[in-house]
Coordinates of C-alpha atoms in Angstrom, one line a residue:
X1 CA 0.0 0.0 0.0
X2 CA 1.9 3.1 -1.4
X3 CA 0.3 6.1 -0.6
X4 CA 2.4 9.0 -2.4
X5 CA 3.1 11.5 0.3
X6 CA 5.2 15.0 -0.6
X7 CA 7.6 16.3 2.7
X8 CA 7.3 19.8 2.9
X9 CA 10.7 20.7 3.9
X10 CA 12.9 18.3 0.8
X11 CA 9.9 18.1 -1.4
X12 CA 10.8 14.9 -2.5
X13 CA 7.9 11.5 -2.3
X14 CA 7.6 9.5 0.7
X15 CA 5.4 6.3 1.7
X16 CA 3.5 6.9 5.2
X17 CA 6.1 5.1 6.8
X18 CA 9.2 7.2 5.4
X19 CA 7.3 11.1 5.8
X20 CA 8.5 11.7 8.9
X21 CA 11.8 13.9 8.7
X22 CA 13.8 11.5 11.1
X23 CA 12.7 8.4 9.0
X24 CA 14.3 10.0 5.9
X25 CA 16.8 11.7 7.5
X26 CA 15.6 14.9 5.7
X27 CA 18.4 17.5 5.2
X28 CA 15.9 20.0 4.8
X29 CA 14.5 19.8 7.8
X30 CA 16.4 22.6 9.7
X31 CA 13.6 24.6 7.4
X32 CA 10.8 23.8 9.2
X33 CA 12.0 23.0 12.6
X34 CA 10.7 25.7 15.1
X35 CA 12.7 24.9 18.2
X36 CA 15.2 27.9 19.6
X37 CA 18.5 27.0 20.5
X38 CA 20.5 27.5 23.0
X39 CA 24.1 28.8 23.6
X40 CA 25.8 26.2 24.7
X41 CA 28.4 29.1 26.4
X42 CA 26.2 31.1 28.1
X43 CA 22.9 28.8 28.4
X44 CA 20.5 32.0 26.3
X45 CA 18.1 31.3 24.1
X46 CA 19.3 32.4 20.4
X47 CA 16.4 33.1 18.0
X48 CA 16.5 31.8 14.2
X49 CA 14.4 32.9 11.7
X50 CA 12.3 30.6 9.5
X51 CA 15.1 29.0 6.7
X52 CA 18.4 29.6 8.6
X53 CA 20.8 27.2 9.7
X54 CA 20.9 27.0 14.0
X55 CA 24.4 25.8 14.1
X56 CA 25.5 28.8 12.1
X57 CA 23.3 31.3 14.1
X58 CA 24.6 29.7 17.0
X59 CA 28.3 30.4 15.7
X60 CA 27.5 33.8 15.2
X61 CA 26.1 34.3 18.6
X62 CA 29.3 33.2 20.4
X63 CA 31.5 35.6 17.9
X64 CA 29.5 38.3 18.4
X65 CA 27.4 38.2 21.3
X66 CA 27.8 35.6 23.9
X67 CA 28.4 36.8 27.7
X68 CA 30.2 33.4 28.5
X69 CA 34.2 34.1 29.4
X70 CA 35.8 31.6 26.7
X71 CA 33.9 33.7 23.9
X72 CA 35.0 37.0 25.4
X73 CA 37.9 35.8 25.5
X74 CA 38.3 34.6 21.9
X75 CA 37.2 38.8 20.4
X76 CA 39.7 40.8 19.4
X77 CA 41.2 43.7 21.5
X78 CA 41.2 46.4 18.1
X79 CA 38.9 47.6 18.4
X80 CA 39.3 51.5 17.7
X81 CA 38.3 52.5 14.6
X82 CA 39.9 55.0 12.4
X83 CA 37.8 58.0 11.5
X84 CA 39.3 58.6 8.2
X85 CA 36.8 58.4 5.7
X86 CA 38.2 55.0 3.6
X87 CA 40.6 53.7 6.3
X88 CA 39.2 50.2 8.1
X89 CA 42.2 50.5 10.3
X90 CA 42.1 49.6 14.1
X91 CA 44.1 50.5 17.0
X92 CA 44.2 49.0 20.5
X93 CA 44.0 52.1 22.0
X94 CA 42.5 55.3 21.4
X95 CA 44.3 58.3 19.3
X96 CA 42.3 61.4 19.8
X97 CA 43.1 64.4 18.1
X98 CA 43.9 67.2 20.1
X99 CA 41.6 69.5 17.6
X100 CA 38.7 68.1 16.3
X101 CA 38.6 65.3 19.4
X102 CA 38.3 62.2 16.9
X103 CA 39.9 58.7 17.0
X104 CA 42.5 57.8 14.3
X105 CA 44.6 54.9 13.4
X106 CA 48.7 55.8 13.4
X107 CA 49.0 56.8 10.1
X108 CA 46.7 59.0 10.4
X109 CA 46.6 60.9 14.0
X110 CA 48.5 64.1 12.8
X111 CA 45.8 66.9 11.8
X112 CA 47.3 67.0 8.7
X113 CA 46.8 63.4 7.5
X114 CA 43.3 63.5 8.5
X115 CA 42.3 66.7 6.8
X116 CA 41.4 67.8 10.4
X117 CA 38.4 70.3 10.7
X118 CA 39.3 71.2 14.4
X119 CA 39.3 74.7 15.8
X120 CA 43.1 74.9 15.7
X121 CA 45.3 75.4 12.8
X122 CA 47.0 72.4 11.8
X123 CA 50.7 72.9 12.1
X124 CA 53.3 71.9 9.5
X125 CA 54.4 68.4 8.9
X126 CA 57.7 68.6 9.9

């Protein structure tokens, strides 16, 4: 008795006894599943939206996000952005320009590299 049966996640054809996504080990599966995962750093619940992959959101979390001290840990101390409009450098510490009271990078914490708009005169570059 085969009763053709389409799985909603895979879309492929099933029997009755094969539609269930464990008995055909569906790897689309993650698509319909609507269980929340937890971190398994900091034990919080770590939403997923319909069609995403929990082990990558998951992964994502603990990069960006988790509390835990292993994942804190793991982040990277630059994170001091240079204001310079097209540099993606990043210091450790801060460089603040005595004039116009921005961060910068090293190559560019002299008013002059920066094109600074500070209330002082920027002085020569010797």
């Amino acid at each position: 008795d085969f009763l053709p049966l389409k799985c909603d996640a895979c879309e492929q054809i099933f029997c009755t006894d094969h539609i269930t996504y464990a008995q055909h080990h569906c790897t689309s599966a993650y698509k319909k599943d609507v269980q929340v995962p937890v971190c398994p750093l900091c034990n919080t619940p770590v939403p997923v939206r319909r069609g995403e992959m929990p082990d990558v959101v998951v992964g994502e979390h603990i990069d960006r996000d988790c509390k835990s001290d292993p994942a804190q840990r793991k982040r990277k101390i630059f994170t001091n952005k240079c204001m310079k409009a097209g540099c993606k450098q990043k210091e450790m510490m801060k460089v603040i320009c005595d004039q116009c009271h921005q961060n910068y990078c090293l190559k560019h914490r002299h008013p002059l590299d920066h094109n600074c708009s500070g209330a002082g005169r920027p002085l020569s570059k010797a």
